[in-house]
PDB file of C-alpha atoms in Angstrom:
ATOM      1  CA  MET A   1      67.387  41.393-113.856  1.00  0.00           C
ATOM      2  CA  ARG A   2      64.081  43.118-114.555  1.00  0.00           C
ATOM      3  CA  CYS A   3      63.579  46.392-112.677  1.00  0.00           C
ATOM      4  CA  VAL A   4      60.736  48.855-112.437  1.00  0.00           C
ATOM      5  CA  MET A   5      62.114  52.301-111.613  1.00  0.00           C
ATOM      6  CA  MET A   6      60.344  55.438-110.425  1.00  0.00           C
ATOM      7  CA  SER A   7      63.040  58.148-110.553  1.00  0.00           C
ATOM      8  CA  GLY A   8      61.015  61.082-109.249  1.00  0.00           C
ATOM      9  CA  GLY A   9      62.951  63.262-111.688  1.00  0.00           C
ATOM     10  CA  ASP A  10      66.166  62.799-109.709  1.00  0.00           C
ATOM     11  CA  PRO A  11      69.244  62.950-112.022  1.00  0.00           C
ATOM     12  CA  GLY A  12      71.093  60.373-109.925  1.00  0.00           C
ATOM     13  CA  ALA A  13      68.241  57.881-110.196  1.00  0.00           C
ATOM     14  CA  GLU A  14      67.941  58.558-113.926  1.00  0.00           C
ATOM     15  CA  ALA A  15      71.647  57.846-114.386  1.00  0.00           C
ATOM     16  CA  PHE A  16      71.261  54.630-112.370  1.00  0.00           C
ATOM     17  CA  GLY A  17      68.697  53.444-114.904  1.00  0.00           C
ATOM     18  CA  GLY A  18      71.346  53.886-117.582  1.00  0.00           C
ATOM     19  CA  VAL A  19      73.842  51.873-115.546  1.00  0.00           C
ATOM     20  CA  LEU A  20      71.371  49.000-115.253  1.00  0.00           C
ATOM     21  CA  ALA A  21      70.572  49.097-118.973  1.00  0.00           C
ATOM     22  CA  ALA A  22      74.297  49.001-119.754  1.00  0.00           C
ATOM     23  CA  HIS A  23      74.430  45.623-117.967  1.00  0.00           C
ATOM     24  CA  ASP A  24      71.665  44.266-120.210  1.00  0.00           C
ATOM     25  CA  ASP A  25      69.110  44.591-117.419  1.00  0.00           C
ATOM     26  CA  ALA A  26      65.523  45.245-118.485  1.00  0.00           C
ATOM     27  CA  VAL A  27      64.384  48.553-116.978  1.00  0.00           C
ATOM     28  CA  LEU A  28      60.804  49.836-117.079  1.00  0.00           C
ATOM     29  CA  LYS A  29      60.726  53.513-116.119  1.00  0.00           C
ATOM     30  CA  VAL A  30      57.398  54.658-114.761  1.00  0.00           C
ATOM     31  CA  ASP A  31      55.845  57.963-113.765  1.00  0.00           C
ATOM     32  CA  ALA A  32      52.863  58.753-111.574  1.00  0.00           C
ATOM     33  CA  GLU A  33      50.424  58.037-114.407  1.00  0.00           C
ATOM     34  CA  THR A  34      52.034  54.716-115.377  1.00  0.00           C
ATOM     35  CA  ALA A  35      52.077  53.610-111.755  1.00  0.00           C
ATOM     36  CA  ARG A  36      48.284  53.689-111.732  1.00  0.00           C
ATOM     37  CA  ARG A  37      48.173  51.331-114.716  1.00  0.00           C
ATOM     38  CA  SER A  38      49.274  48.383-112.642  1.00  0.00           C
ATOM     39  CA  HIS A  39      48.449  45.831-115.352  1.00  0.00           C
ATOM     40  CA  GLU A  40      51.364  47.158-117.455  1.00  0.00           C
ATOM     41  CA  ILE A  41      53.800  46.597-114.599  1.00  0.00           C
ATOM     42  CA  VAL A  42      52.421  43.134-113.838  1.00  0.00           C
ATOM     43  CA  ARG A  43      52.836  42.206-117.498  1.00  0.00           C
ATOM     44  CA  PHE A  44      56.470  43.413-117.384  1.00  0.00           C
ATOM     45  CA  ASP A  45      57.030  40.927-114.496  1.00  0.00           C
ATOM     46  CA  PRO A  46      59.804  42.757-112.619  1.00  0.00           C
ATOM     47  CA  ASP A  47      62.231  41.176-110.164  1.00  0.00           C
ATOM     48  CA  VAL A  48      62.518  44.351-108.065  1.00  0.00           C
ATOM     49  CA  LEU A  49      60.918  47.809-107.798  1.00  0.00           C
ATOM     50  CA  LEU A  50      63.147  50.851-107.239  1.00  0.00           C
ATOM     51  CA  ILE A  51      61.369  53.990-106.055  1.00  0.00           C
ATOM     52  CA  ARG A  52      62.776  57.488-105.578  1.00  0.00           C
ATOM     53  CA  ALA A  53      60.294  59.182-103.259  1.00  0.00           C
ATOM     54  CA  PRO A  54      60.212  61.047 -99.948  1.00  0.00           C
ATOM     55  CA  GLY A  55      60.615  58.581 -97.107  1.00  0.00           C
ATOM     56  CA  ARG A  56      58.569  60.276 -94.435  1.00  0.00           C
ATOM     57  CA  GLY A  57      54.830  60.495 -93.982  1.00  0.00           C
ATOM     58  CA  ARG A  58      52.137  58.556 -95.793  1.00  0.00           C
ATOM     59  CA  PRO A  59      53.176  57.271 -99.218  1.00  0.00           C
ATOM     60  CA  ARG A  60      51.796  59.185-102.148  1.00  0.00           C
ATOM     61  CA  PRO A  61      49.080  57.384-104.145  1.00  0.00           C
ATOM     62  CA  TRP A  62      51.412  56.479-107.011  1.00  0.00           C
ATOM     63  CA  VAL A  63      53.953  55.024-104.571  1.00  0.00           C
ATOM     64  CA  GLN A  64      51.217  52.989-102.912  1.00  0.00           C
ATOM     65  CA  SER A  65      50.149  51.704-106.359  1.00  0.00           C
ATOM     66  CA  LEU A  66      53.641  50.390-107.017  1.00  0.00           C
ATOM     67  CA  VAL A  67      53.918  48.881-103.555  1.00  0.00           C
ATOM     68  CA  ASP A  68      50.604  47.077-104.035  1.00  0.00           C
ATOM     69  CA  VAL A  69      51.873  45.558-107.288  1.00  0.00           C
ATOM     70  CA  ALA A  70      55.072  44.468-105.529  1.00  0.00           C
ATOM     71  CA  ARG A  71      53.221  42.845-102.648  1.00  0.00           C
ATOM     72  CA  PHE A  72      50.888  41.038-105.016  1.00  0.00           C
ATOM     73  CA  GLY A  73      53.838  39.383-106.764  1.00  0.00           C
ATOM     74  CA  GLY A  74      56.067  38.961-103.720  1.00  0.00           C
ATOM     75  CA  ARG A  75      58.621  41.355-105.207  1.00  0.00           C
ATOM     76  CA  PRO A  76      61.014  43.471-103.110  1.00  0.00           C
ATOM     77  CA  VAL A  77      60.793  47.255-103.078  1.00  0.00           C
ATOM     78  CA  LEU A  78      63.952  49.313-102.556  1.00  0.00           C
ATOM     79  CA  ALA A  79      63.807  53.000-101.690  1.00  0.00           C
ATOM     80  CA  LEU A  80      66.305  55.197-103.524  1.00  0.00           C
ATOM     81  CA  LEU A  81      67.467  57.677-100.885  1.00  0.00           C
ATOM     82  CA  THR A  82      70.233  60.154-100.233  1.00  0.00           C
ATOM     83  CA  GLY A  83      72.386  59.637 -97.165  1.00  0.00           C
ATOM     84  CA  ASP A  84      70.829  62.660 -95.448  1.00  0.00           C
ATOM     85  CA  GLU A  85      67.287  61.388 -96.041  1.00  0.00           C
ATOM     86  CA  PHE A  86      68.178  58.007 -94.612  1.00  0.00           C
ATOM     87  CA  MET A  87      69.815  59.507 -91.524  1.00  0.00           C
ATOM     88  CA  VAL A  88      66.704  61.585 -90.813  1.00  0.00           C
ATOM     89  CA  GLY A  89      63.895  59.230 -91.791  1.00  0.00           C
ATOM     90  CA  GLY A  90      65.411  55.749 -92.026  1.00  0.00           C
ATOM     91  CA  THR A  91      63.907  53.185 -94.389  1.00  0.00           C
ATOM     92  CA  PRO A  92      60.374  54.184 -95.487  1.00  0.00           C
ATOM     93  CA  ALA A  93      57.658  51.922 -94.155  1.00  0.00           C
ATOM     94  CA  TRP A  94      56.671  50.982 -97.716  1.00  0.00           C
ATOM     95  CA  ALA A  95      60.156  49.707 -98.667  1.00  0.00           C
ATOM     96  CA  HIS A  96      61.955  46.496 -97.801  1.00  0.00           C
ATOM     97  CA  ARG A  97      65.414  48.115 -97.796  1.00  0.00           C
ATOM     98  CA  PRO A  98      67.073  51.437 -98.682  1.00  0.00           C
ATOM     99  CA  LEU A  99      69.519  51.978-101.531  1.00  0.00           C
ATOM    100  CA  ILE A 100      71.687  54.986-100.685  1.00  0.00           C
ATOM    101  CA  ALA A 101      73.038  57.335-103.368  1.00  0.00           C
ATOM    102  CA  PRO A 102      75.266  57.186-105.328  1.00  0.00           C
ATOM    103  CA  TYR A 103      73.426  54.144-106.659  1.00  0.00           C
ATOM    104  CA  ASP A 104      75.301  51.328-108.363  1.00  0.00           C
ATOM    105  CA  ARG A 105      74.472  47.865-109.601  1.00  0.00           C
ATOM    106  CA  ALA A 106      76.869  46.034-107.282  1.00  0.00           C
ATOM    107  CA  THR A 107      75.101  47.500-104.227  1.00  0.00           C
ATOM    108  CA  LEU A 108      71.712  46.611-105.692  1.00  0.00           C
ATOM    109  CA  VAL A 109      72.796  42.991-106.165  1.00  0.00           C
ATOM    110  CA  HIS A 110      74.115  42.938-102.604  1.00  0.00           C
ATOM    111  CA  GLU A 111      70.801  44.195-101.243  1.00  0.00           C
ATOM    112  CA  LEU A 112      68.928  41.541-103.232  1.00  0.00           C
ATOM    113  CA  HIS A 113      71.201  38.911-101.705  1.00  0.00           C
ATOM    114  CA  LEU A 114      70.293  40.195 -98.245  1.00  0.00           C
ATOM    115  CA  LEU A 115      66.631  39.888 -99.194  1.00  0.00           C
ATOM    116  CA  GLY A 116      67.090  36.209-100.014  1.00  0.00           C
ATOM    117  CA  MET A 117      67.404  36.568-103.782  1.00  0.00           C
ATOM    118  CA  HIS A 118      70.879  35.018-103.875  1.00  0.00           C
ATOM    119  CA  ASP A 119      69.904  32.161-106.184  1.00  0.00           C
ATOM    120  CA  ARG A 120      68.288  34.521-108.689  1.00  0.00           C
ATOM    121  CA  ALA A 121      71.398  36.701-108.794  1.00  0.00           C
ATOM    122  CA  GLU A 122      73.540  33.633-109.448  1.00  0.00           C
ATOM    123  CA  ALA A 123      71.195  32.435-112.178  1.00  0.00           C
ATOM    124  CA  GLU A 124      71.647  35.770-113.953  1.00  0.00           C
ATOM    125  CA  GLY A 125      75.392  35.298-114.063  1.00  0.00           C
ATOM    126  CA  VAL A 126      76.252  37.917-111.438  1.00  0.00           C
ATOM    127  CA  VAL A 127      78.194  35.363-109.370  1.00  0.00           C
ATOM    128  CA  LEU A 128      79.865  32.379-111.008  1.00  0.00           C
ATOM    129  CA  ARG A 129      81.304  29.539-108.928  1.00  0.00           C
ATOM    130  CA  CYS A 130      83.290  26.366-109.402  1.00  0.00           C
ATOM    131  CA  GLY A 131      84.771  24.685-106.339  1.00  0.00           C
ATOM    132  CA  ASP A 132      86.587  27.303-104.263  1.00  0.00           C
ATOM    133  CA  VAL A 133      86.636  29.816-107.110  1.00  0.00           C
ATOM    134  CA  GLU A 134      84.044  32.599-107.070  1.00  0.00           C
ATOM    135  CA  LEU A 135      83.862  35.275-109.773  1.00  0.00           C
ATOM    136  CA  ASN A 136      81.684  38.374-109.366  1.00  0.00           C
ATOM    137  CA  GLU A 137      80.961  39.848-112.800  1.00  0.00           C
ATOM    138  CA  VAL A 138      79.599  43.113-111.403  1.00  0.00           C
ATOM    139  CA  GLN A 139      82.418  43.898-108.995  1.00  0.00           C
ATOM    140  CA  ARG A 140      84.960  42.245-111.329  1.00  0.00           C
ATOM    141  CA  GLU A 141      86.539  40.329-108.464  1.00  0.00           C
ATOM    142  CA  VAL A 142      87.701  36.736-108.094  1.00  0.00           C
ATOM    143  CA  HIS A 143      88.027  35.019-104.715  1.00  0.00           C
ATOM    144  CA  VAL A 144      89.393  31.678-103.599  1.00  0.00           C
ATOM    145  CA  ARG A 145      87.995  30.764-100.185  1.00  0.00           C
ATOM    146  CA  ARG A 146      87.150  34.463 -99.578  1.00  0.00           C
ATOM    147  CA  THR A 147      90.683  35.589-100.427  1.00  0.00           C
ATOM    148  CA  ARG A 148      90.835  37.932-103.387  1.00  0.00           C
ATOM    149  CA  VAL A 149      92.990  36.857-106.318  1.00  0.00           C
ATOM    150  CA  GLU A 150      94.373  39.645-108.500  1.00  0.00           C
ATOM    151  CA  LEU A 151      93.802  38.950-112.195  1.00  0.00           C
ATOM    152  CA  THR A 152      94.595  41.016-115.246  1.00  0.00           C
ATOM    153  CA  PHE A 153      91.766  42.242-117.472  1.00  0.00           C
ATOM    154  CA  VAL A 154      92.401  39.449-119.989  1.00  0.00           C
ATOM    155  CA  GLU A 155      92.687  36.729-117.319  1.00  0.00           C
ATOM    156  CA  PHE A 156      89.377  37.818-115.797  1.00  0.00           C
ATOM    157  CA  GLU A 157      87.625  37.755-119.181  1.00  0.00           C
ATOM    158  CA  LEU A 158      88.958  34.277-119.979  1.00  0.00           C
ATOM    159  CA  LEU A 159      87.940  32.875-116.618  1.00  0.00           C
ATOM    160  CA  ALA A 160      84.457  34.407-116.900  1.00  0.00           C
ATOM    161  CA  VAL A 161      83.867  32.691-120.253  1.00  0.00           C
ATOM    162  CA  LEU A 162      85.074  29.323-118.969  1.00  0.00           C
ATOM    163  CA  LEU A 163      82.941  29.569-115.821  1.00  0.00           C
ATOM    164  CA  GLN A 164      79.870  30.618-117.801  1.00  0.00           C
ATOM    165  CA  ARG A 165      80.285  27.497-119.916  1.00  0.00           C
ATOM    166  CA  ARG A 166      81.450  25.199-117.121  1.00  0.00           C
ATOM    167  CA  GLY A 167      81.696  21.613-118.260  1.00  0.00           C
ATOM    168  CA  GLU A 168      81.790  22.588-121.950  1.00  0.00           C
ATOM    169  CA  VAL A 169      84.863  22.504-124.161  1.00  0.00           C
ATOM    170  CA  VAL A 170      85.677  26.039-125.308  1.00  0.00           C
ATOM    171  CA  SER A 171      87.991  26.160-128.325  1.00  0.00           C
ATOM    172  CA  ARG A 172      91.089  28.328-128.439  1.00  0.00           C
ATOM    173  CA  ARG A 173      89.579  30.108-131.425  1.00  0.00           C
ATOM    174  CA  GLU A 174      86.537  31.072-129.347  1.00  0.00           C
ATOM    175  CA  LEU A 175      88.790  32.405-126.593  1.00  0.00           C
ATOM    176  CA  ILE A 176      90.983  34.529-128.882  1.00  0.00           C
ATOM    177  CA  PRO A 177      88.566  37.525-128.830  1.00  0.00           C
ATOM    178  CA  GLN A 178      88.877  37.709-125.033  1.00  0.00           C
ATOM    179  CA  VAL A 179      92.662  37.943-125.335  1.00  0.00           C
ATOM    180  CA  SER A 180      92.784  40.205-128.376  1.00  0.00           C
ATOM    181  CA  ARG A 181      90.712  43.041-126.906  1.00  0.00           C
ATOM    182  CA  ARG A 182      93.915  44.759-125.880  1.00  0.00           C
ATOM    183  CA  ARG A 183      96.254  43.573-128.670  1.00  0.00           C
ATOM    184  CA  ALA A 184      96.388  41.474-131.807  1.00  0.00           C
ATOM    185  CA  THR A 185      97.203  37.894-130.929  1.00  0.00           C
ATOM    186  CA  GLY A 186      96.566  34.214-131.646  1.00  0.00           C
ATOM    187  CA  GLU A 187      96.021  30.837-130.028  1.00  0.00           C
ATOM    188  CA  ARG A 188      99.450  30.782-128.394  1.00  0.00           C
ATOM    189  CA  ALA A 189      98.524  33.844-126.306  1.00  0.00           C
ATOM    190  CA  VAL A 190      95.455  31.974-125.051  1.00  0.00           C
ATOM    191  CA  ASP A 191      97.690  29.135-123.849  1.00  0.00           C
ATOM    192  CA  VAL A 192      99.953  31.597-122.011  1.00  0.00           C
ATOM    193  CA  CYS A 193      96.992  33.263-120.262  1.00  0.00           C
ATOM    194  CA  ILE A 194      95.525  29.900-119.227  1.00  0.00           C
ATOM    195  CA  HIS A 195      98.912  28.917-117.779  1.00  0.00           C
ATOM    196  CA  ARG A 196      98.960  32.111-115.696  1.00  0.00           C
ATOM    197  CA  LEU A 197      95.378  31.533-114.570  1.00  0.00           C
ATOM    198  CA  ARG A 198      96.246  28.038-113.383  1.00  0.00           C
ATOM    199  CA  GLU A 199      99.168  29.381-111.373  1.00  0.00           C
ATOM    200  CA  LYS A 200      97.093  32.079-109.704  1.00  0.00           C
ATOM    201  CA  LEU A 201      94.218  29.685-108.885  1.00  0.00           C
ATOM    202  CA  SER A 202      96.416  26.741-107.900  1.00  0.00           C
ATOM    203  CA  GLY A 203      95.233  26.913-104.293  1.00  0.00           C
ATOM    204  CA  ALA A 204      91.583  26.316-105.203  1.00  0.00           C
ATOM    205  CA  ASN A 205      90.026  22.935-104.421  1.00  0.00           C
ATOM    206  CA  GLY A 206      87.193  21.483-106.477  1.00  0.00           C
ATOM    207  CA  PHE A 207      88.248  23.458-109.550  1.00  0.00           C
ATOM    208  CA  ALA A 208      90.354  22.756-112.625  1.00  0.00           C
ATOM    209  CA  LEU A 209      91.024  24.099-116.092  1.00  0.00           C
ATOM    210  CA  GLU A 210      91.403  21.019-118.265  1.00  0.00           C
ATOM    211  CA  THR A 211      93.259  21.011-121.566  1.00  0.00           C
ATOM    212  CA  VAL A 212      91.374  19.275-124.360  1.00  0.00           C
ATOM    213  CA  ARG A 213      94.155  18.365-126.776  1.00  0.00           C
ATOM    214  CA  PHE A 214      94.050  20.052-130.190  1.00  0.00           C
ATOM    215  CA  VAL A 215      90.802  21.847-129.256  1.00  0.00           C
ATOM    216  CA  GLY A 216      90.839  24.127-126.228  1.00  0.00           C
ATOM    217  CA  TYR A 217      89.963  24.196-122.546  1.00  0.00           C
ATOM    218  CA  ARG A 218      87.193  23.208-120.146  1.00  0.00           C
ATOM    219  CA  CYS A 219      86.400  24.379-116.617  1.00  0.00           C
ATOM    220  CA  VAL A 220      85.353  21.450-114.419  1.00  0.00           C
ATOM    221  CA  SER A 221      84.542  20.643-110.816  1.00  0.00           C
ATOM    222  CA  THR A 222      86.941  18.147-109.237  1.00  0.00           C
ATOM    223  CA  PRO A 223      86.679  15.971-106.122  1.00  0.00           C
ATOM    224  CA  ARG A 224      87.766  17.805-102.982  1.00  0.00           C
ATOM    225  CA  PRO A 225      90.613  16.295-100.961  1.00  0.00           C
ATOM    226  CA  VAL A 226      89.518  14.179 -97.999  1.00  0.00           C
TER     227      VAL A 226
END
């Protein structure tokens, strides 16, 4: 995800920029002067603009500059607000939606979904699906037909890799690092974790973890029962 952020000097917004960067998002931080150099922002080609600014009254010139860039490219603008500001002023007229402090990436992704950017979020690997299985990498949750399935840290990491490479054969050797983050182990531990994953996801239709003999595993879509 590529984000342009105007923090307004707010520590909470500044910290949010760090959270986004930690998820390998590209973040362009701008100030009032940068906002007037719209060509730099257009060249950055953001997916969303995040602006920390007062919500009432006419937008300041630098806010209007950012909004103009967003409208030109059909990009959403989210206002970074505190709860008190939102209760008093609501969503600023220049923003599509509010993002209420404390800001976090999962909420940002949710707001983008509401704005019709669901496909883009999926393309970035935020939500991975196969049949009835849905894995949210941001919220670190797995659901089968909207029912949450409790996975261990290692099980979640293994499933994420297999879903990311759906249809590909992933060798046991490639999966060992996901298992060994918590303890030294080998290929046998991978087999045990896959067995547990299969048991926990046994109620999912249209999904299977295939064993490729002597090599590893593959996540595949399967025909749904009639």
